[in-house]
PDB file of C-alpha atoms in Angstrom:
ATOM      1  CA  SER T   1      80.251 105.459 102.994  1.00 70.00           C
ATOM      2  CA  ILE T   2      79.005 101.647 103.424  1.00 83.00           C
ATOM      3  CA  LYS T   3      83.100 101.023 103.145  1.00 84.00           C
ATOM      4  CA  ILE T   4      84.144 103.228 106.025  1.00 89.00           C
ATOM      5  CA  MET T   5      80.616 102.268 108.080  1.00 92.00           C
ATOM      6  CA  GLU T   6      81.877  98.444 107.197  1.00 94.00           C
ATOM      7  CA  ASP T   7      85.726  98.876 108.413  1.00 94.00           C
ATOM      8  CA  PRO T   8      86.216 102.696 109.787  1.00 95.00           C
ATOM      9  CA  TYR T   9      90.012 101.722 110.614  1.00 96.00           C
ATOM     10  CA  SER T  10      91.411 100.078 107.036  1.00 93.00           C
ATOM     11  CA  TYR T  11      88.944 103.152 105.234  1.00 92.00           C
ATOM     12  CA  GLY T  12      89.947 105.780 107.694  1.00 92.00           C
ATOM     13  CA  LYS T  13      93.980 104.552 107.182  1.00 91.00           C
ATOM     14  CA  LYS T  14      93.530 104.798 103.442  1.00 88.00           C
ATOM     15  CA  LEU T  15      91.795 108.431 104.184  1.00 87.00           C
ATOM     16  CA  GLY T  16      94.587 109.560 106.605  1.00 87.00           C
ATOM     17  CA  LEU T  17      93.100 109.287 109.642  1.00 92.00           C
ATOM     18  CA  GLY T  18      94.658 108.551 112.850  1.00 93.00           C
ATOM     19  CA  PHE T  19      93.752 105.671 115.419  1.00 96.00           C
ATOM     20  CA  LEU T  20      91.813 107.907 117.773  1.00 96.00           C
ATOM     21  CA  THR T  21      89.496 109.118 114.850  1.00 96.00           C
ATOM     22  CA  CYS T  22      88.841 105.939 113.906  1.00 96.00           C
ATOM     23  CA  ASP T  23      88.032 104.794 117.144  1.00 97.00           C
ATOM     24  CA  LYS T  24      85.584 107.192 117.239  1.00 96.00           C
ATOM     25  CA  LEU T  25      84.100 106.051 114.319  1.00 96.00           C
ATOM     26  CA  GLY T  26      84.641 102.402 115.549  1.00 96.00           C
ATOM     27  CA  VAL T  27      82.031 103.127 118.256  1.00 96.00           C
ATOM     28  CA  LYS T  28      79.785 104.938 116.088  1.00 96.00           C
ATOM     29  CA  PHE T  29      79.308 102.287 113.755  1.00 96.00           C
ATOM     30  CA  HIS T  30      78.846  99.375 116.598  1.00 95.00           C
ATOM     31  CA  LYS T  31      82.409  98.060 116.156  1.00 96.00           C
ATOM     32  CA  PRO T  32      83.648  95.472 119.026  1.00 96.00           C
ATOM     33  CA  ALA T  33      86.649  96.606 120.733  1.00 96.00           C
ATOM     34  CA  GLU T  34      88.543  92.996 118.974  1.00 96.00           C
ATOM     35  CA  PHE T  35      87.084  94.498 115.519  1.00 96.00           C
ATOM     36  CA  PHE T  36      90.102  93.022 113.338  1.00 95.00           C
ATOM     37  CA  GLY T  37      89.864  95.918 111.410  1.00 95.00           C
ATOM     38  CA  ARG T  38      91.160  97.773 115.122  1.00 97.00           C
ATOM     39  CA  ILE T  39      93.758  95.670 116.029  1.00 97.00           C
ATOM     40  CA  LYS T  40      95.471  95.926 112.593  1.00 96.00           C
ATOM     41  CA  LEU T  41      95.469  99.841 112.600  1.00 96.00           C
ATOM     42  CA  ALA T  42      97.042  99.775 116.206  1.00 97.00           C
ATOM     43  CA  ALA T  43      99.518  97.330 115.110  1.00 96.00           C
ATOM     44  CA  PHE T  44     100.336  99.228 111.816  1.00 94.00           C
ATOM     45  CA  GLU T  45     100.917 102.579 114.278  1.00 95.00           C
ATOM     46  CA  ALA T  46     102.399 100.140 116.845  1.00 95.00           C
ATOM     47  CA  ALA T  47     105.388  99.273 113.825  1.00 93.00           C
ATOM     48  CA  ASN T  48     105.277 102.712 112.413  1.00 91.00           C
ATOM     49  CA  ILE T  49     106.652 103.860 115.914  1.00 91.00           C
ATOM     50  CA  LEU T  50     109.014 101.605 116.462  1.00 91.00           C
ATOM     51  CA  SER T  51     110.034 102.118 112.726  1.00 89.00           C
ATOM     52  CA  ALA T  52     110.636 105.520 112.987  1.00 84.00           C
ATOM     53  CA  ASN T  53     114.035 104.867 115.008  1.00 80.00           C
ATOM     54  CA  GLY T  54     115.363 102.950 112.184  1.00 82.00           C
ATOM     55  CA  HIS T  55     114.423  99.323 113.119  1.00 87.00           C
ATOM     56  CA  THR T  56     113.489  96.580 110.605  1.00 90.00           C
ATOM     57  CA  TYR T  57     112.332  94.064 113.491  1.00 91.00           C
ATOM     58  CA  TYR T  58     111.704  94.257 116.948  1.00 91.00           C
ATOM     59  CA  THR T  59     111.332  91.670 120.067  1.00 92.00           C
ATOM     60  CA  GLY T  60     107.527  90.673 120.458  1.00 91.00           C
ATOM     61  CA  GLU T  61     107.526  92.079 124.144  1.00 92.00           C
ATOM     62  CA  LEU T  62     108.060  95.448 122.337  1.00 94.00           C
ATOM     63  CA  PHE T  63     105.913  95.353 119.755  1.00 94.00           C
ATOM     64  CA  HIS T  64     103.304  94.167 121.647  1.00 94.00           C
ATOM     65  CA  TYR T  65     103.179  96.439 124.571  1.00 95.00           C
ATOM     66  CA  ASN T  66     103.195  99.193 122.068  1.00 96.00           C
ATOM     67  CA  ILE T  67      99.727  97.743 120.344  1.00 96.00           C
ATOM     68  CA  GLN T  68      98.158  97.513 123.856  1.00 96.00           C
ATOM     69  CA  ARG T  69      99.155 100.762 124.877  1.00 96.00           C
ATOM     70  CA  ILE T  70      97.216 102.374 121.464  1.00 97.00           C
ATOM     71  CA  LEU T  71      94.788 100.549 121.937  1.00 97.00           C
ATOM     72  CA  ASN T  72      94.271 101.443 125.578  1.00 96.00           C
ATOM     73  CA  SER T  73      94.381 104.672 124.809  1.00 95.00           C
ATOM     74  CA  GLY T  74      91.289 104.609 122.169  1.00 95.00           C
ATOM     75  CA  CYS T  75      87.947 105.004 122.826  1.00 96.00           C
ATOM     76  CA  TYR T  76      86.713 100.954 124.855  1.00 96.00           C
ATOM     77  CA  ALA T  77      87.138 100.541 128.021  1.00 93.00           C
ATOM     78  CA  GLU T  78      87.626  96.649 127.101  1.00 93.00           C
ATOM     79  CA  HIS T  79      90.879  94.716 127.045  1.00 94.00           C
ATOM     80  CA  VAL T  80      91.797  93.152 123.972  1.00 95.00           C
ATOM     81  CA  PRO T  81      93.412  89.624 124.808  1.00 94.00           C
ATOM     82  CA  THR T  82      96.482  88.509 123.635  1.00 91.00           C
ATOM     83  CA  SER T  83      94.877  85.543 121.505  1.00 92.00           C
ATOM     84  CA  ALA T  84      93.056  88.408 119.197  1.00 94.00           C
ATOM     85  CA  VAL T  85      96.361  90.449 118.673  1.00 94.00           C
ATOM     86  CA  LEU T  86      97.904  87.640 117.261  1.00 91.00           C
ATOM     87  CA  THR T  87      95.088  86.225 115.042  1.00 92.00           C
ATOM     88  CA  ALA T  88      94.645  90.036 113.662  1.00 93.00           C
ATOM     89  CA  ILE T  89      98.634  90.537 112.760  1.00 91.00           C
ATOM     90  CA  GLY T  90      99.476  86.634 112.027  1.00 87.00           C
ATOM     91  CA  LYS T  91      99.570  87.282 107.963  1.00 88.00           C
ATOM     92  CA  ASP T  92     101.770  91.145 107.820  1.00 92.00           C
ATOM     93  CA  TYR T  93     104.041  90.215 110.784  1.00 93.00           C
ATOM     94  CA  LEU T  94     106.570  87.278 110.873  1.00 91.00           C
ATOM     95  CA  GLN T  95     107.179  85.736 114.441  1.00 88.00           C
ATOM     96  CA  GLU T  96     110.099  83.452 115.118  1.00 88.00           C
ATOM     97  CA  VAL T  97     111.705  82.218 118.316  1.00 85.00           C
ATOM     98  CA  ASP T  98     115.369  83.498 118.659  1.00 78.00           C
ATOM     99  CA  GLY T  99     116.488  82.106 122.107  1.00 78.00           C
ATOM    100  CA  GLN T 100     114.218  82.799 124.507  1.00 80.00           C
ATOM    101  CA  ASN T 101     112.836  85.948 122.468  1.00 84.00           C
ATOM    102  CA  CYS T 102     109.907  86.226 120.591  1.00 89.00           C
ATOM    103  CA  ILE T 103     111.205  88.630 117.163  1.00 92.00           C
ATOM    104  CA  ILE T 104     108.744  90.262 115.024  1.00 92.00           C
ATOM    105  CA  HIS T 105     109.759  90.884 111.489  1.00 92.00           C
ATOM    106  CA  PRO T 106     107.053  93.486 109.489  1.00 94.00           C
ATOM    107  CA  GLN T 107     106.418  91.429 106.106  1.00 93.00           C
ATOM    108  CA  LYS T 108     106.490  94.424 103.958  1.00 92.00           C
ATOM    109  CA  TYR T 109     110.719  94.880 105.591  1.00 93.00           C
ATOM    110  CA  LEU T 110     111.626  91.251 104.876  1.00 92.00           C
ATOM    111  CA  THR T 111     110.433  91.288 101.272  1.00 94.00           C
ATOM    112  CA  ALA T 112     112.274  94.455 100.839  1.00 94.00           C
ATOM    113  CA  GLU T 113     115.503  93.174 102.360  1.00 93.00           C
ATOM    114  CA  LYS T 114     115.508  90.234 100.121  1.00 93.00           C
ATOM    115  CA  ARG T 115     114.824  92.331  97.020  1.00 95.00           C
ATOM    116  CA  ILE T 116     117.634  94.870  98.046  1.00 95.00           C
ATOM    117  CA  ALA T 117     120.161  91.592  98.307  1.00 92.00           C
ATOM    118  CA  LYS T 118     118.863  89.951  95.041  1.00 95.00           C
ATOM    119  CA  ASN T 119     119.555  93.433  92.896  1.00 95.00           C
ATOM    120  CA  ILE T 120     122.753  94.336  94.568  1.00 93.00           C
ATOM    121  CA  ARG T 121     123.923  91.071  93.261  1.00 91.00           C
ATOM    122  CA  ARG T 122     122.776  91.947  89.958  1.00 93.00           C
ATOM    123  CA  LEU T 123     123.699  94.966  89.582  1.00 91.00           C
ATOM    124  CA  ALA T 124     127.633  94.239  91.377  1.00 88.00           C
ATOM    125  CA  SER T 125     127.421  91.135  88.605  1.00 85.00           C
ATOM    126  CA  ALA T 126     128.201  93.934  85.768  1.00 75.00           C
ATOM    127  CA  SER T 127     131.275  94.447  87.811  1.00 69.00           C
ATOM    128  CA  CYS T 128     133.695  92.321  85.856  1.00 69.00           C
ATOM    129  CA  GLU T 129     133.160  94.450  82.829  1.00 65.00           C
ATOM    130  CA  ASN T 130     135.941  97.245  82.066  1.00 72.00           C
ATOM    131  CA  GLN T 131     135.204 100.520  81.190  1.00 74.00           C
ATOM    132  CA  SER T 132     137.673 102.908  79.322  1.00 78.00           C
ATOM    133  CA  PHE T 133     138.971 105.060  81.743  1.00 79.00           C
ATOM    134  CA  SER T 134     142.182 107.338  81.018  1.00 82.00           C
ATOM    135  CA  PRO T 135     143.846 109.519  83.874  1.00 83.00           C
ATOM    136  CA  ASP T 136     143.221 112.535  81.488  1.00 85.00           C
ATOM    137  CA  LEU T 137     139.355 112.265  83.416  1.00 83.00           C
ATOM    138  CA  ILE T 138     140.863 113.149  86.599  1.00 86.00           C
ATOM    139  CA  LEU T 139     142.366 116.773  85.748  1.00 86.00           C
ATOM    140  CA  TYR T 140     139.132 117.619  83.557  1.00 84.00           C
ATOM    141  CA  ALA T 141     136.718 116.799  86.725  1.00 81.00           C
ATOM    142  CA  ALA T 142     139.435 118.756  89.087  1.00 84.00           C
ATOM    143  CA  ARG T 143     138.981 121.813  86.331  1.00 83.00           C
ATOM    144  CA  ALA T 144     135.207 121.302  86.034  1.00 78.00           C
ATOM    145  CA  CYS T 145     134.678 121.445  90.267  1.00 75.00           C
ATOM    146  CA  LYS T 146     137.334 123.835  90.782  1.00 78.00           C
ATOM    147  CA  MET T 147     139.116 121.220  92.685  1.00 79.00           C
ATOM    148  CA  ASN T 148     142.720 120.604  94.049  1.00 84.00           C
ATOM    149  CA  TYR T 149     142.347 116.708  94.682  1.00 83.00           C
ATOM    150  CA  GLY T 150     144.396 115.078  97.057  1.00 82.00           C
ATOM    151  CA  GLU T 151     146.661 111.570  96.469  1.00 83.00           C
ATOM    152  CA  GLN T 152     143.679 109.263  98.016  1.00 81.00           C
ATOM    153  CA  GLN T 153     140.785 111.086  96.017  1.00 82.00           C
ATOM    154  CA  ARG T 154     142.633 110.927  92.766  1.00 84.00           C
ATOM    155  CA  SER T 155     143.399 106.959  93.304  1.00 83.00           C
ATOM    156  CA  ALA T 156     139.620 106.819  94.036  1.00 82.00           C
ATOM    157  CA  PHE T 157     138.254 107.579  90.293  1.00 83.00           C
ATOM    158  CA  PRO T 158     140.006 104.517  88.540  1.00 82.00           C
ATOM    159  CA  MET T 159     138.440 102.381  91.556  1.00 79.00           C
ATOM    160  CA  VAL T 160     134.973 103.463  91.174  1.00 80.00           C
ATOM    161  CA  LEU T 161     134.830 103.939  86.847  1.00 80.00           C
ATOM    162  CA  ARG T 162     137.257 101.443  85.271  1.00 79.00           C
ATOM    163  CA  LYS T 163     134.690  99.084  86.097  1.00 81.00           C
ATOM    164  CA  LYS T 164     130.210  98.815  86.364  1.00 83.00           C
ATOM    165  CA  GLY T 165     128.522  97.593  89.121  1.00 86.00           C
ATOM    166  CA  VAL T 166     127.864  98.937  92.766  1.00 89.00           C
ATOM    167  CA  LYS T 167     130.096 101.454  94.593  1.00 88.00           C
ATOM    168  CA  ILE T 168     130.247 103.090  97.781  1.00 88.00           C
ATOM    169  CA  LEU T 169     132.055 106.178  98.757  1.00 84.00           C
ATOM    170  CA  THR T 170     131.923 106.823 102.762  1.00 82.00           C
ATOM    171  CA  GLY T 171     134.120 109.252 104.787  1.00 73.00           C
ATOM    172  CA  GLY T 172     133.640 111.867 107.642  1.00 67.00           C
ATOM    173  CA  PRO T 173     133.348 115.236 107.017  1.00 62.00           C
ATOM    174  CA  GLY T 174     136.724 116.640 105.701  1.00 57.00           C
ATOM    175  CA  THR T 175     138.094 113.955 104.388  1.00 54.00           C
ATOM    176  CA  GLY T 176     137.141 115.046 100.745  1.00 55.00           C
ATOM    177  CA  LYS T 177     134.085 113.539  99.314  1.00 55.00           C
ATOM    178  CA  THR T 178     133.605 116.400  97.469  1.00 66.00           C
ATOM    179  CA  GLY T 179     131.405 119.084  99.433  1.00 53.00           C
ATOM    180  CA  ARG T 180     127.981 119.818  98.303  1.00 59.00           C
ATOM    181  CA  ALA T 181     128.315 117.099  95.741  1.00 60.00           C
ATOM    182  CA  ALA T 182     124.597 117.691  93.972  1.00 64.00           C
ATOM    183  CA  GLN T 183     125.181 120.935  93.137  1.00 67.00           C
ATOM    184  CA  ARG T 184     129.070 120.113  91.659  1.00 66.00           C
ATOM    185  CA  MET T 185     127.783 117.213  89.636  1.00 68.00           C
ATOM    186  CA  ALA T 186     124.713 119.429  88.152  1.00 71.00           C
ATOM    187  CA  GLU T 187     127.296 121.853  87.099  1.00 69.00           C
ATOM    188  CA  SER T 188     129.895 119.861  86.045  1.00 65.00           C
ATOM    189  CA  THR T 189     127.494 117.423  83.625  1.00 69.00           C
ATOM    190  CA  HIS T 190     124.865 120.405  82.706  1.00 74.00           C
ATOM    191  CA  MET T 191     121.880 118.061  83.977  1.00 76.00           C
ATOM    192  CA  GLU T 192     119.825 118.794  86.958  1.00 78.00           C
ATOM    193  CA  ALA T 193     120.408 116.922  90.459  1.00 81.00           C
ATOM    194  CA  VAL T 194     117.138 115.695  91.579  1.00 86.00           C
ATOM    195  CA  THR T 195     115.661 113.778  94.671  1.00 87.00           C
ATOM    196  CA  VAL T 196     115.546 110.165  94.650  1.00 90.00           C
ATOM    197  CA  HIS T 197     111.756 110.618  95.099  1.00 89.00           C
ATOM    198  CA  ARG T 198     111.214 112.582  91.856  1.00 90.00           C
ATOM    199  CA  LEU T 199     114.302 110.455  90.026  1.00 91.00           C
ATOM    200  CA  LEU T 200     111.800 107.608  90.538  1.00 92.00           C
ATOM    201  CA  ASP T 201     108.919 109.449  89.971  1.00 89.00           C
ATOM    202  CA  LEU T 202     107.258 108.011  93.067  1.00 86.00           C
ATOM    203  CA  LYS T 203     103.670 108.657  93.459  1.00 83.00           C
ATOM    204  CA  PRO T 204     101.980 107.261  96.649  1.00 74.00           C
ATOM    205  CA  TYR T 205      98.111 106.266  96.608  1.00 68.00           C
ATOM    206  CA  GLY T 206      97.284 105.201  99.854  1.00 63.00           C
ATOM    207  CA  ASP T 207      98.171 101.879 100.643  1.00 66.00           C
ATOM    208  CA  THR T 208      99.972 101.659  96.783  1.00 71.00           C
ATOM    209  CA  THR T 209     102.849 103.091  95.136  1.00 76.00           C
ATOM    210  CA  VAL T 210     103.188 103.732  91.648  1.00 80.00           C
ATOM    211  CA  CYS T 211     107.135 104.542  90.511  1.00 87.00           C
ATOM    212  CA  LYS T 212     109.570 103.358  87.723  1.00 89.00           C
ATOM    213  CA  ASP T 213     110.812 100.053  88.297  1.00 89.00           C
ATOM    214  CA  SER T 214     111.849  96.788  86.097  1.00 91.00           C
ATOM    215  CA  SER T 215     109.378  97.607  83.385  1.00 92.00           C
ATOM    216  CA  ASP T 216     109.925 100.891  83.154  1.00 91.00           C
ATOM    217  CA  PRO T 217     113.390 102.071  84.553  1.00 93.00           C
ATOM    218  CA  ILE T 218     115.571 104.508  85.356  1.00 93.00           C
ATOM    219  CA  ASP T 219     117.184 105.781  81.748  1.00 92.00           C
ATOM    220  CA  ALA T 220     120.654 106.144  83.158  1.00 91.00           C
ATOM    221  CA  ASP T 221     124.185 104.447  82.296  1.00 89.00           C
ATOM    222  CA  LEU T 222     126.018 106.322  85.604  1.00 89.00           C
ATOM    223  CA  ILE T 223     123.586 107.073  88.983  1.00 91.00           C
ATOM    224  CA  VAL T 224     125.696 108.914  92.150  1.00 90.00           C
ATOM    225  CA  VAL T 225     122.973 108.882  95.022  1.00 91.00           C
ATOM    226  CA  ASP T 226     124.440 111.585  97.870  1.00 87.00           C
ATOM    227  CA  GLU T 227     123.733 111.549 101.289  1.00 87.00           C
ATOM    228  CA  MET T 228     122.946 107.572 101.263  1.00 88.00           C
ATOM    229  CA  SER T 229     122.459 107.818 105.376  1.00 86.00           C
ATOM    230  CA  MET T 230     119.289 109.365 104.595  1.00 88.00           C
ATOM    231  CA  ILE T 231     117.651 106.587 102.698  1.00 90.00           C
ATOM    232  CA  ASN T 232     115.633 103.860 104.259  1.00 91.00           C
ATOM    233  CA  ILE T 233     115.050 100.302 103.243  1.00 93.00           C
ATOM    234  CA  GLU T 234     111.911 101.024 101.481  1.00 92.00           C
ATOM    235  CA  VAL T 235     113.310 103.941  99.135  1.00 92.00           C
ATOM    236  CA  PHE T 236     116.389 102.056  98.385  1.00 94.00           C
ATOM    237  CA  ASP T 237     114.305  98.881  97.490  1.00 95.00           C
ATOM    238  CA  LEU T 238     112.270 100.702  94.886  1.00 94.00           C
ATOM    239  CA  LEU T 239     115.359 102.615  93.723  1.00 95.00           C
ATOM    240  CA  LEU T 240     117.094  99.795  92.919  1.00 96.00           C
ATOM    241  CA  GLU T 241     114.419  97.590  91.734  1.00 95.00           C
ATOM    242  CA  ALA T 242     114.185 100.914  89.386  1.00 95.00           C
ATOM    243  CA  ILE T 243     118.121 100.453  87.805  1.00 95.00           C
ATOM    244  CA  LYS T 244     118.544  98.564  85.028  1.00 94.00           C
ATOM    245  CA  THR T 245     121.620  95.831  85.041  1.00 92.00           C
ATOM    246  CA  GLY T 246     124.599  97.746  83.592  1.00 89.00           C
ATOM    247  CA  THR T 247     124.005 100.403  85.259  1.00 91.00           C
ATOM    248  CA  THR T 248     127.075 101.776  87.829  1.00 90.00           C
ATOM    249  CA  LEU T 249     125.610 102.916  90.954  1.00 93.00           C
ATOM    250  CA  VAL T 250     127.536 104.937  93.075  1.00 91.00           C
ATOM    251  CA  LEU T 251     126.567 105.762  96.597  1.00 92.00           C
ATOM    252  CA  VAL T 252     127.859 108.362  98.274  1.00 88.00           C
ATOM    253  CA  GLY T 253     127.605 109.475 102.099  1.00 85.00           C
ATOM    254  CA  ASP T 254     128.932 109.144 105.934  1.00 84.00           C
ATOM    255  CA  ILE T 255     127.019 106.924 108.849  1.00 79.00           C
ATOM    256  CA  ASN T 256     127.545 109.113 111.248  1.00 80.00           C
ATOM    257  CA  GLN T 257     126.075 112.294 109.788  1.00 75.00           C
ATOM    258  CA  LEU T 258     121.861 112.460 109.158  1.00 70.00           C
ATOM    259  CA  GLU T 259     119.879 109.204 109.664  1.00 74.00           C
ATOM    260  CA  SER T 260     117.056 107.891 107.471  1.00 75.00           C
ATOM    261  CA  VAL T 261     113.259 108.788 107.939  1.00 74.00           C
ATOM    262  CA  GLY T 262     111.843 105.621 108.639  1.00 80.00           C
ATOM    263  CA  ALA T 263     113.291 102.083 108.737  1.00 86.00           C
ATOM    264  CA  GLY T 264     116.880 100.661 108.121  1.00 81.00           C
ATOM    265  CA  ALA T 265     120.404 101.732 108.433  1.00 83.00           C
ATOM    266  CA  VAL T 266     121.315 100.759 104.369  1.00 88.00           C
ATOM    267  CA  LEU T 267     124.493 102.856 104.518  1.00 88.00           C
ATOM    268  CA  HIS T 268     125.678 100.651 107.403  1.00 87.00           C
ATOM    269  CA  ASP T 269     124.269  97.638 106.043  1.00 88.00           C
ATOM    270  CA  LEU T 270     126.071  97.823 102.975  1.00 88.00           C
ATOM    271  CA  LEU T 271     129.361  98.497 104.052  1.00 87.00           C
ATOM    272  CA  GLU T 272     129.027  95.840 106.986  1.00 85.00           C
ATOM    273  CA  ALA T 273     128.238  93.046 104.354  1.00 80.00           C
ATOM    274  CA  PRO T 274     130.573  90.770 103.217  1.00 74.00           C
ATOM    275  CA  GLU T 275     132.411  90.712  99.874  1.00 68.00           C
ATOM    276  CA  SER T 276     130.441  87.527  98.588  1.00 56.00           C
ATOM    277  CA  LEU T 277     127.036  89.230  98.689  1.00 53.00           C
TER     278      LEU T 277
END
C-alpha cells in the first residue's frame, strides 16, 4: 500500500513487524538511514527493552546506547548522528538534567504516573465516608472461606471495610492474606473472578487502546485486585481511570513475589507513598 511505502516503520509497527523487517522495507523503498520513522521505531524498541526490566525512566547514555545498537543492527551501513536521534525523539521523550546526568522520561509513562496520582486522590477522597460494619461479617467470611482467622486477620476486616477509599493488604507468604484469593472470593460471593484486562474489556488496536474509562466506568462498589505485584503502570492507570468515585479499591499483593511484565513497580511505589498523597 501507499502508506507502507511512505513510512515502512510506523506502518510496519502497526502491523506488528519488527525493526529488522521494517528496515528491509526501508531499503526497498529508498528511505535514508536518518529517516525520521526509522529512528522513532528504534527508540520505541529501545524503550521497550528498558521498560521490560521495570524502568519508567533511564539515563540518556543508556537510552541512546540502545537506540544506536538497534540502528546498527539494521540494514544500513551509515551511522546516524546523535543530533538526528534527538530531533526524532523530541516529542515522545522528555529529557531533563539531574546533576551531571541526562534523564529520559517516556511521555506515556509521565502521563500515566500523573493520572494515577490524580485518581488515587479522587478515590481516597471517599475515605471520610463511614460504612456500616458488623463483627458478624468476620464470622460469616470465616465460614464461607472455611478459614480460622487469627487476631491480626480479624483486625484487618474493620480497617478495610469501615471506610471507603483505597486499601492495601500486603505481606509475605504465610502471613495470612488468604491463599487462592480469587478462587475463595468467587466461591463465597458467587461472582466470577476475572483478570484486570477482562474487567476493563481491554482491546488493543495498534497504537490505540479501547476499554472502560470514566465515561463508561466499572459497575462495582468494591473491587479487590489480587497479585498486585504483577500489574504494570499502564494497566494500573487504565484501571483507576475506569473506577467510579465512591468505589472501595482493595489491592492485595507481595512486592517480593512476581514482578510486572512491563514498566513500573506499582505496589512497591504505593507502599512507599506518603500518607498525604
